[in-house]
Short mmCIF file of N, CA and C in Angstrom, two decimals:
data_model
loop_
_atom_site.label_atom_id
_atom_site.label_comp_id
_atom_site.label_asym_id
_atom_site.label_seq_id
_atom_site.Cartn_x
_atom_site.Cartn_y
_atom_site.Cartn_z
N UNK A 1 -31.26 15.63 0.03
CA UNK A 1 -29.77 15.53 0.16
C UNK A 1 -29.50 14.56 1.29
N UNK A 2 -28.68 13.53 1.11
CA UNK A 2 -28.27 12.53 2.11
C UNK A 2 -26.78 12.76 2.31
N UNK A 3 -26.36 13.27 3.58
CA UNK A 3 -25.04 13.59 3.85
C UNK A 3 -24.17 12.17 3.89
N UNK A 4 -22.98 12.23 3.60
CA UNK A 4 -22.06 11.04 3.77
C UNK A 4 -21.59 11.02 5.21
N UNK A 5 -21.76 9.84 5.83
CA UNK A 5 -21.51 9.62 7.21
C UNK A 5 -20.00 9.21 7.25
N UNK A 6 -19.21 9.83 8.00
CA UNK A 6 -17.82 9.63 8.19
C UNK A 6 -17.60 8.34 9.07
N UNK A 7 -16.39 7.84 9.07
CA UNK A 7 -16.03 6.68 9.88
C UNK A 7 -16.30 6.92 11.28
N UNK A 8 -16.32 8.14 11.90
CA UNK A 8 -16.49 8.39 13.25
C UNK A 8 -17.97 8.50 13.45
N UNK A 9 -18.82 8.41 12.65
CA UNK A 9 -20.30 8.41 12.98
C UNK A 9 -20.75 9.78 12.79
N UNK A 10 -20.11 10.70 12.24
CA UNK A 10 -20.63 12.10 11.97
C UNK A 10 -20.76 12.42 10.56
N UNK A 11 -21.57 13.37 10.38
CA UNK A 11 -21.64 13.98 8.96
C UNK A 11 -21.52 15.42 8.98
N UNK A 12 -20.84 15.99 8.06
CA UNK A 12 -20.72 17.50 8.02
C UNK A 12 -21.73 18.00 6.95
N UNK A 13 -22.43 19.04 7.42
CA UNK A 13 -23.49 19.46 6.40
C UNK A 13 -23.31 21.02 6.52
N UNK A 14 -23.32 21.67 5.29
CA UNK A 14 -23.31 23.12 5.07
C UNK A 14 -24.76 23.51 4.56
N UNK A 15 -25.33 24.65 5.15
CA UNK A 15 -26.71 25.16 4.82
C UNK A 15 -26.46 26.50 4.37
N UNK A 16 -27.08 26.91 3.14
CA UNK A 16 -27.14 28.28 2.60
C UNK A 16 -28.51 28.62 2.38
N UNK A 17 -28.83 29.82 2.83
CA UNK A 17 -30.28 30.36 2.64
C UNK A 17 -30.43 30.85 1.19
N UNK A 18 -31.43 30.63 0.46
CA UNK A 18 -31.65 30.98 -0.71
C UNK A 18 -33.04 31.68 -0.91
N UNK A 19 -33.13 32.65 -1.85
CA UNK A 19 -34.52 33.16 -2.11
C UNK A 19 -35.34 32.22 -3.03
N UNK A 20 -36.58 32.67 -3.31
CA UNK A 20 -37.43 31.79 -4.10
C UNK A 20 -36.77 31.45 -5.48
N UNK A 21 -35.89 32.35 -5.99
CA UNK A 21 -35.39 32.23 -7.37
C UNK A 21 -34.20 31.31 -7.19
N UNK A 22 -33.77 30.90 -6.09
CA UNK A 22 -32.58 29.98 -5.92
C UNK A 22 -31.29 30.70 -5.67
N UNK A 23 -31.28 31.98 -5.56
CA UNK A 23 -30.17 32.80 -5.42
C UNK A 23 -29.88 32.90 -3.91
N UNK A 24 -28.52 32.60 -3.66
CA UNK A 24 -28.12 32.64 -2.22
C UNK A 24 -28.16 34.12 -1.74
N UNK A 25 -28.30 34.40 -0.37
CA UNK A 25 -28.33 35.71 0.19
C UNK A 25 -27.02 36.30 -0.16
N UNK A 26 -27.07 37.51 -0.76
CA UNK A 26 -25.92 38.28 -1.27
C UNK A 26 -25.39 37.82 -2.50
N UNK A 27 -26.12 36.81 -3.16
CA UNK A 27 -25.70 36.55 -4.46
C UNK A 27 -24.69 35.53 -4.58
N UNK A 28 -23.91 35.14 -3.55
CA UNK A 28 -22.95 34.10 -3.58
C UNK A 28 -23.38 32.99 -2.72
N UNK A 29 -22.53 31.85 -3.00
CA UNK A 29 -22.93 30.51 -2.14
C UNK A 29 -22.29 30.62 -0.78
N UNK A 30 -21.64 31.53 -0.41
CA UNK A 30 -20.83 31.40 0.90
C UNK A 30 -21.37 32.41 2.03
N UNK A 31 -22.07 33.48 1.49
CA UNK A 31 -22.61 34.40 2.45
C UNK A 31 -23.60 33.82 3.38
N UNK A 32 -23.46 34.06 4.64
CA UNK A 32 -24.32 33.48 5.60
C UNK A 32 -24.55 31.99 5.70
N UNK A 33 -23.59 31.28 5.13
CA UNK A 33 -23.57 29.83 5.10
C UNK A 33 -23.27 29.36 6.59
N UNK A 34 -23.94 28.35 6.94
CA UNK A 34 -23.68 27.64 8.35
C UNK A 34 -23.32 26.30 8.17
N UNK A 35 -22.34 25.92 8.86
CA UNK A 35 -21.87 24.46 8.88
C UNK A 35 -22.11 23.76 10.08
N UNK A 36 -22.55 22.57 9.98
CA UNK A 36 -22.95 21.76 11.25
C UNK A 36 -22.32 20.41 11.01
N UNK A 37 -22.08 19.79 12.25
CA UNK A 37 -21.72 18.43 12.39
C UNK A 37 -22.72 17.63 13.07
N UNK A 38 -23.22 16.61 12.46
CA UNK A 38 -24.33 15.82 12.87
C UNK A 38 -23.92 14.55 13.32
N UNK A 39 -24.17 14.08 14.54
CA UNK A 39 -23.87 12.69 14.98
C UNK A 39 -24.91 11.83 14.63
N UNK A 40 -24.56 10.87 13.76
CA UNK A 40 -25.66 9.85 13.36
C UNK A 40 -25.71 8.79 14.37
N UNK A 41 -26.87 8.45 14.79
CA UNK A 41 -27.14 7.36 15.76
C UNK A 41 -27.42 6.20 15.05
N UNK A 42 -26.69 5.05 15.26
CA UNK A 42 -26.67 3.77 14.66
C UNK A 42 -27.31 2.76 15.72
N UNK A 43 -28.46 2.41 15.56
CA UNK A 43 -29.09 1.47 16.48
C UNK A 43 -29.04 0.08 16.07
N UNK A 44 -28.57 -0.29 15.00
CA UNK A 44 -28.49 -1.62 14.37
C UNK A 44 -27.37 -2.44 14.77
N UNK A 45 -27.61 -3.53 15.37
CA UNK A 45 -26.62 -4.45 15.75
C UNK A 45 -25.90 -5.21 14.69
N UNK A 46 -24.62 -5.29 14.63
CA UNK A 46 -23.87 -6.03 13.62
C UNK A 46 -24.10 -7.53 13.57
N UNK A 47 -23.84 -8.16 12.52
CA UNK A 47 -24.04 -9.73 12.47
C UNK A 47 -22.69 -10.21 11.81
N UNK A 48 -22.56 -11.38 11.92
CA UNK A 48 -21.44 -12.15 11.13
C UNK A 48 -22.18 -12.59 9.82
N UNK A 49 -21.70 -12.11 8.60
CA UNK A 49 -22.45 -12.46 7.46
C UNK A 49 -21.82 -13.92 6.92
N UNK A 50 -20.52 -14.00 6.95
CA UNK A 50 -19.88 -15.22 6.51
C UNK A 50 -18.88 -15.60 7.37
N UNK A 51 -18.63 -16.94 7.65
CA UNK A 51 -17.51 -17.46 8.44
C UNK A 51 -16.95 -18.69 7.75
N UNK A 52 -15.73 -18.75 7.67
CA UNK A 52 -15.05 -20.06 7.12
C UNK A 52 -13.98 -20.46 8.04
N UNK A 53 -13.84 -21.77 8.17
CA UNK A 53 -14.68 -22.76 7.22
C UNK A 53 -16.15 -22.65 7.69
N UNK A 54 -16.95 -23.23 6.95
CA UNK A 54 -18.45 -23.12 7.11
C UNK A 54 -18.87 -24.11 8.27
N UNK A 55 -19.94 -23.89 8.80
CA UNK A 55 -20.49 -24.76 9.88
C UNK A 55 -20.50 -26.13 9.41
N UNK A 56 -19.96 -27.13 10.16
CA UNK A 56 -20.18 -28.58 9.74
C UNK A 56 -19.05 -29.02 8.75
N UNK A 57 -18.08 -28.13 8.45
CA UNK A 57 -17.12 -28.51 7.48
C UNK A 57 -16.27 -29.67 8.05
N UNK A 58 -15.93 -30.64 7.14
CA UNK A 58 -15.04 -31.64 7.46
C UNK A 58 -13.69 -31.62 6.62
N UNK A 59 -12.73 -32.27 6.94
CA UNK A 59 -11.49 -32.26 6.11
C UNK A 59 -10.76 -30.96 5.95
N UNK A 60 -10.95 -30.14 7.15
CA UNK A 60 -10.25 -28.77 7.24
C UNK A 60 -8.83 -28.99 7.62
N UNK A 61 -8.11 -28.22 6.77
CA UNK A 61 -6.56 -28.27 7.03
C UNK A 61 -6.16 -27.90 8.48
N UNK A 62 -5.30 -28.68 8.93
CA UNK A 62 -4.82 -28.33 10.44
C UNK A 62 -4.11 -26.94 10.52
N UNK A 63 -3.72 -26.30 9.24
CA UNK A 63 -3.10 -25.09 9.30
C UNK A 63 -4.16 -23.87 9.00
N UNK A 64 -5.39 -24.25 9.05
CA UNK A 64 -6.46 -23.29 8.62
C UNK A 64 -6.64 -22.17 9.67
N UNK A 65 -6.93 -21.08 9.11
CA UNK A 65 -7.45 -19.83 9.93
C UNK A 65 -8.86 -19.84 9.88
N UNK A 66 -9.57 -19.25 10.89
CA UNK A 66 -10.90 -18.99 10.85
C UNK A 66 -11.22 -17.57 10.56
N UNK A 67 -12.11 -17.40 9.61
CA UNK A 67 -12.35 -15.88 9.19
C UNK A 67 -13.84 -15.57 9.31
N UNK A 68 -14.20 -14.41 9.86
CA UNK A 68 -15.56 -13.94 10.06
C UNK A 68 -15.64 -12.58 9.30
N UNK A 69 -16.58 -12.49 8.44
CA UNK A 69 -16.82 -11.34 7.87
C UNK A 69 -18.11 -10.67 8.38
N UNK A 70 -18.03 -9.28 8.82
CA UNK A 70 -19.13 -8.67 9.45
C UNK A 70 -20.03 -7.94 8.56
N UNK A 71 -21.24 -7.67 9.04
CA UNK A 71 -22.24 -6.82 8.13
C UNK A 71 -21.95 -5.41 7.98
N UNK A 72 -21.05 -4.91 8.83
CA UNK A 72 -20.69 -3.46 8.84
C UNK A 72 -19.33 -3.32 9.62
N UNK A 73 -18.72 -2.09 9.44
CA UNK A 73 -17.48 -1.80 10.00
C UNK A 73 -17.57 -2.07 11.54
N UNK A 74 -16.48 -2.49 12.15
CA UNK A 74 -16.49 -2.96 13.45
C UNK A 74 -15.35 -2.17 14.30
N UNK A 75 -15.45 -2.12 15.58
CA UNK A 75 -14.47 -1.53 16.52
C UNK A 75 -13.35 -2.55 16.49
N UNK A 76 -12.18 -2.20 15.91
CA UNK A 76 -11.06 -3.20 15.90
C UNK A 76 -10.65 -3.70 17.26
N UNK A 77 -10.53 -2.90 18.12
CA UNK A 77 -10.18 -3.25 19.54
C UNK A 77 -11.09 -4.26 20.19
N UNK A 78 -12.47 -4.10 19.86
CA UNK A 78 -13.36 -5.20 20.45
C UNK A 78 -13.32 -6.47 19.81
N UNK A 79 -12.96 -6.56 18.51
CA UNK A 79 -12.77 -7.77 17.84
C UNK A 79 -11.48 -8.43 18.09
N UNK A 80 -10.40 -7.66 18.36
CA UNK A 80 -9.07 -8.29 18.67
C UNK A 80 -8.80 -8.43 20.15
N UNK A 81 -9.85 -8.22 20.99
CA UNK A 81 -9.69 -8.23 22.45
C UNK A 81 -8.96 -9.52 22.95
N UNK A 82 -8.10 -9.45 23.86
CA UNK A 82 -7.51 -10.52 24.51
C UNK A 82 -7.42 -10.40 25.99
N UNK A 83 -7.23 -11.77 26.59
CA UNK A 83 -7.15 -11.75 28.05
C UNK A 83 -5.84 -11.14 28.41
N UNK A 84 -5.58 -10.23 29.33
CA UNK A 84 -4.36 -9.67 29.69
C UNK A 84 -3.39 -10.53 30.29
N UNK A 85 -3.98 -11.67 31.04
CA UNK A 85 -3.19 -12.59 31.71
C UNK A 85 -2.62 -13.79 30.82
N UNK A 86 -3.57 -14.29 29.86
CA UNK A 86 -3.13 -15.47 28.97
C UNK A 86 -2.81 -14.86 27.67
N UNK A 87 -3.23 -13.70 27.23
CA UNK A 87 -2.94 -13.25 25.83
C UNK A 87 -3.73 -14.03 24.68
N UNK A 88 -4.76 -14.85 25.29
CA UNK A 88 -5.67 -15.52 24.29
C UNK A 88 -6.80 -14.66 24.03
N UNK A 89 -7.37 -14.81 22.72
CA UNK A 89 -8.53 -13.96 22.36
C UNK A 89 -9.69 -14.15 23.27
N UNK A 90 -10.56 -13.08 23.44
CA UNK A 90 -11.67 -13.27 24.29
C UNK A 90 -13.03 -13.01 23.45
N UNK A 91 -12.96 -12.37 22.27
CA UNK A 91 -14.18 -12.00 21.58
C UNK A 91 -14.32 -13.09 20.44
N UNK A 92 -13.17 -13.33 19.73
CA UNK A 92 -13.21 -14.32 18.76
C UNK A 92 -12.37 -15.48 19.13
N UNK A 93 -13.06 -16.66 19.45
CA UNK A 93 -12.24 -17.72 20.14
C UNK A 93 -12.50 -19.09 19.33
N UNK A 94 -11.60 -19.86 19.63
CA UNK A 94 -11.60 -21.20 19.13
C UNK A 94 -11.28 -22.22 20.15
N UNK A 95 -11.94 -23.28 20.32
CA UNK A 95 -11.67 -24.30 21.33
C UNK A 95 -12.05 -25.65 20.68
N UNK A 96 -11.31 -26.74 21.09
CA UNK A 96 -11.64 -28.08 20.69
C UNK A 96 -12.94 -28.50 21.37
N UNK A 97 -13.79 -29.22 20.63
CA UNK A 97 -14.99 -29.66 21.24
C UNK A 97 -14.77 -30.59 22.42
N UNK A 98 -15.69 -30.42 23.53
CA UNK A 98 -15.46 -31.31 24.73
C UNK A 98 -14.40 -30.65 25.70
N UNK A 99 -13.87 -29.56 25.33
CA UNK A 99 -13.00 -28.78 26.29
C UNK A 99 -13.52 -27.42 26.43
N UNK A 100 -13.00 -26.75 27.55
CA UNK A 100 -13.57 -25.41 27.67
C UNK A 100 -12.32 -24.33 27.56
N UNK A 101 -11.19 -25.00 27.26
CA UNK A 101 -9.92 -24.00 26.98
C UNK A 101 -9.80 -23.61 25.68
N UNK A 102 -9.65 -22.32 25.41
CA UNK A 102 -9.38 -21.61 24.16
C UNK A 102 -8.04 -22.02 23.66
N UNK A 103 -8.05 -22.00 22.28
CA UNK A 103 -6.74 -22.24 21.61
C UNK A 103 -5.95 -20.90 21.58
N UNK A 104 -4.70 -20.95 21.80
CA UNK A 104 -3.82 -19.77 21.78
C UNK A 104 -3.84 -19.29 20.24
N UNK A 105 -4.24 -18.08 20.06
CA UNK A 105 -4.39 -17.58 18.64
C UNK A 105 -4.20 -16.02 18.69
N UNK A 106 -3.98 -15.61 17.47
CA UNK A 106 -3.87 -14.16 17.23
C UNK A 106 -5.10 -13.69 16.26
N UNK A 107 -5.81 -12.73 16.66
CA UNK A 107 -6.97 -12.23 15.98
C UNK A 107 -6.43 -10.93 15.28
N UNK A 108 -6.61 -10.75 14.03
CA UNK A 108 -6.55 -9.49 13.41
C UNK A 108 -7.81 -9.04 12.77
N UNK A 109 -8.05 -7.80 12.51
CA UNK A 109 -9.23 -7.21 11.91
C UNK A 109 -8.80 -6.27 10.79
N UNK A 110 -9.37 -6.59 9.61
CA UNK A 110 -9.20 -5.74 8.32
C UNK A 110 -10.44 -4.89 8.15
N UNK A 111 -10.30 -3.57 8.32
CA UNK A 111 -11.42 -2.63 8.24
C UNK A 111 -11.92 -2.51 6.86
N UNK A 112 -11.03 -2.71 5.84
CA UNK A 112 -11.38 -2.53 4.46
C UNK A 112 -12.41 -3.60 4.01
N UNK A 113 -12.17 -4.86 4.50
CA UNK A 113 -12.92 -5.96 4.06
C UNK A 113 -13.93 -6.35 5.16
N UNK A 114 -13.84 -5.83 6.38
CA UNK A 114 -14.68 -6.08 7.52
C UNK A 114 -14.54 -7.48 7.91
N UNK A 115 -13.34 -8.01 7.85
CA UNK A 115 -13.08 -9.38 8.08
C UNK A 115 -12.07 -9.53 9.41
N UNK A 116 -12.50 -10.39 10.27
CA UNK A 116 -11.57 -10.77 11.31
C UNK A 116 -10.94 -12.15 10.93
N UNK A 117 -9.64 -12.26 11.25
CA UNK A 117 -9.03 -13.60 11.08
C UNK A 117 -8.50 -14.09 12.27
N UNK A 118 -8.82 -15.35 12.76
CA UNK A 118 -8.34 -16.01 13.89
C UNK A 118 -7.24 -17.00 13.43
N UNK A 119 -5.90 -16.69 13.75
CA UNK A 119 -4.78 -17.61 13.33
C UNK A 119 -4.26 -18.33 14.53
N UNK A 120 -4.59 -19.57 14.55
CA UNK A 120 -4.04 -20.53 15.73
C UNK A 120 -2.62 -20.44 15.87
N UNK A 121 -2.04 -20.40 17.17
CA UNK A 121 -0.63 -20.40 17.42
C UNK A 121 0.10 -21.69 16.89
N UNK A 122 -0.68 -22.73 16.77
CA UNK A 122 -0.12 -24.14 16.40
C UNK A 122 -1.05 -24.80 15.51
N UNK A 123 -0.71 -25.85 14.80
CA UNK A 123 -1.55 -26.53 14.04
C UNK A 123 -2.61 -27.19 14.72
N UNK A 124 -3.86 -27.24 14.12
CA UNK A 124 -4.95 -27.92 14.81
C UNK A 124 -4.75 -29.42 14.84
N UNK A 125 -5.35 -30.08 15.87
CA UNK A 125 -5.21 -31.65 16.07
C UNK A 125 -6.02 -32.33 14.92
N UNK A 126 -5.28 -33.29 14.33
CA UNK A 126 -5.89 -34.04 13.23
C UNK A 126 -7.07 -34.86 13.69
N UNK A 127 -8.12 -34.78 13.03
CA UNK A 127 -9.41 -35.56 13.40
C UNK A 127 -10.16 -34.93 14.45
N UNK A 128 -9.84 -33.87 14.97
CA UNK A 128 -10.53 -33.21 16.15
C UNK A 128 -11.66 -32.19 15.52
N UNK A 129 -12.70 -32.00 16.33
CA UNK A 129 -13.68 -30.97 16.06
C UNK A 129 -13.45 -29.82 16.86
N UNK A 130 -13.59 -28.64 16.27
CA UNK A 130 -13.40 -27.41 16.91
C UNK A 130 -14.59 -26.55 16.85
N UNK A 131 -14.71 -25.66 17.77
CA UNK A 131 -15.89 -24.76 17.93
C UNK A 131 -15.33 -23.25 17.86
N UNK A 132 -15.69 -22.56 16.68
CA UNK A 132 -15.31 -21.20 16.77
C UNK A 132 -16.49 -20.26 17.22
N UNK A 133 -16.24 -19.24 17.97
CA UNK A 133 -17.22 -18.39 18.44
C UNK A 133 -16.90 -16.90 18.32
N UNK A 134 -17.80 -16.15 17.71
CA UNK A 134 -17.64 -14.61 17.77
C UNK A 134 -18.62 -14.16 18.76
N UNK A 135 -18.13 -13.69 19.90
CA UNK A 135 -18.92 -13.33 21.00
C UNK A 135 -19.52 -11.92 20.81
N UNK A 136 -20.38 -11.63 21.73
CA UNK A 136 -21.18 -10.32 21.64
C UNK A 136 -20.32 -9.05 22.11
N UNK A 137 -19.07 -9.44 22.51
CA UNK A 137 -18.00 -8.39 22.94
C UNK A 137 -17.58 -7.54 21.61
N UNK A 138 -17.87 -8.20 20.47
CA UNK A 138 -17.57 -7.61 19.22
C UNK A 138 -18.63 -6.54 18.96
N UNK A 139 -18.11 -5.24 18.86
CA UNK A 139 -19.05 -4.08 18.60
C UNK A 139 -18.77 -3.29 17.33
N UNK A 140 -19.70 -2.66 16.83
CA UNK A 140 -19.57 -1.81 15.66
C UNK A 140 -19.01 -0.46 16.09
N UNK A 141 -18.86 0.45 15.18
CA UNK A 141 -18.32 1.73 15.40
C UNK A 141 -19.13 2.50 16.27
N UNK A 142 -20.46 2.28 16.36
CA UNK A 142 -21.36 2.95 17.19
C UNK A 142 -21.50 2.42 18.57
N UNK A 143 -20.85 1.30 18.80
CA UNK A 143 -20.86 0.57 20.14
C UNK A 143 -21.93 -0.52 20.32
N UNK A 144 -22.67 -0.88 19.14
CA UNK A 144 -23.66 -1.84 19.14
C UNK A 144 -22.98 -3.24 19.23
N UNK A 145 -23.48 -4.03 20.17
CA UNK A 145 -22.82 -5.39 20.26
C UNK A 145 -23.43 -6.36 19.27
N UNK A 146 -22.57 -7.30 18.80
CA UNK A 146 -23.11 -8.37 17.93
C UNK A 146 -24.29 -8.89 18.34
N UNK A 147 -25.20 -9.15 17.41
CA UNK A 147 -26.38 -9.92 17.67
C UNK A 147 -26.76 -10.74 16.52
N UNK A 148 -26.39 -11.93 16.58
CA UNK A 148 -26.52 -12.85 15.46
C UNK A 148 -28.00 -13.17 15.03
N UNK A 149 -28.86 -13.07 16.12
CA UNK A 149 -30.40 -13.43 15.83
C UNK A 149 -31.17 -12.46 16.76
N UNK A 150 -31.45 -11.28 16.09
CA UNK A 150 -32.24 -10.22 16.82
C UNK A 150 -33.63 -10.69 17.19
N UNK A 151 -34.02 -11.77 16.65
CA UNK A 151 -35.45 -12.34 16.90
C UNK A 151 -35.49 -12.98 18.39
N UNK A 152 -34.21 -13.26 18.93
CA UNK A 152 -34.13 -13.96 20.20
C UNK A 152 -33.72 -12.90 21.21
N UNK A 153 -34.35 -13.03 22.41
CA UNK A 153 -34.06 -12.10 23.46
C UNK A 153 -32.48 -12.07 23.77
N UNK A 154 -31.98 -10.83 24.07
CA UNK A 154 -30.54 -10.80 24.34
C UNK A 154 -29.72 -10.89 23.01
N UNK A 155 -28.56 -10.52 23.09
CA UNK A 155 -27.57 -10.56 22.11
C UNK A 155 -27.03 -11.91 21.85
N UNK A 156 -26.85 -12.38 20.64
CA UNK A 156 -26.57 -13.77 20.29
C UNK A 156 -25.21 -13.71 19.58
N UNK A 157 -24.36 -14.67 20.08
CA UNK A 157 -22.86 -14.90 19.43
C UNK A 157 -23.16 -15.67 18.15
N UNK A 158 -22.12 -15.65 17.33
CA UNK A 158 -22.18 -16.55 16.12
C UNK A 158 -21.21 -17.81 16.45
N UNK A 159 -21.66 -19.02 16.24
CA UNK A 159 -20.94 -20.15 16.60
C UNK A 159 -20.93 -21.17 15.52
N UNK A 160 -19.85 -21.83 15.16
CA UNK A 160 -19.86 -22.92 14.19
C UNK A 160 -18.91 -24.03 14.64
N UNK A 161 -19.02 -25.11 14.05
CA UNK A 161 -18.16 -26.39 14.29
C UNK A 161 -17.65 -26.75 13.08
N UNK A 162 -16.39 -27.38 13.16
CA UNK A 162 -15.78 -27.99 11.94
C UNK A 162 -14.79 -29.02 12.41
N UNK A 163 -14.47 -30.02 11.65
CA UNK A 163 -13.54 -30.97 11.91
C UNK A 163 -12.34 -31.02 10.96
N UNK A 164 -11.21 -31.14 11.70
CA UNK A 164 -9.95 -31.19 10.90
C UNK A 164 -9.79 -32.52 10.22
N UNK A 165 -9.12 -32.59 9.06
CA UNK A 165 -8.99 -33.79 8.32
C UNK A 165 -8.15 -34.79 9.24
N UNK A 166 -8.23 -36.13 8.86
CA UNK A 166 -7.44 -37.12 9.56
C UNK A 166 -6.38 -37.48 8.83
#
């Protein structure tokens, strides 16, 4: 029997003692039944499975959003995190190549599709190259930080570059 793990990382299991013939103690299935809640430990780091636009894309619309789909359910607050002073995203960011300033944007997370969407606050500059990054501050429901390449020491972010059409 493999219990179903709830969204909060627990599984509920009920155990009933049975004799060698399969009959429960007392002849019914509820006598002496014990219920347990098991906390499931998830030690696997999430990854970004797909991101659009794809790395190296050209001719991207200046009104494009950037979307990242994760390998597993994520902690919404960690994906949507913003700097309290600037209001700019801190975990899922976008910046123009050659600059260190991130673009003002809103990040939303859809738990059903496991997709984060970065929606820039203004149109992107025509002909400019942008760098999108999902940082290791993005965490799954168990608290594991994003690790795009577990074969490299330390947790790795997911980064891509794309160019807006001219």
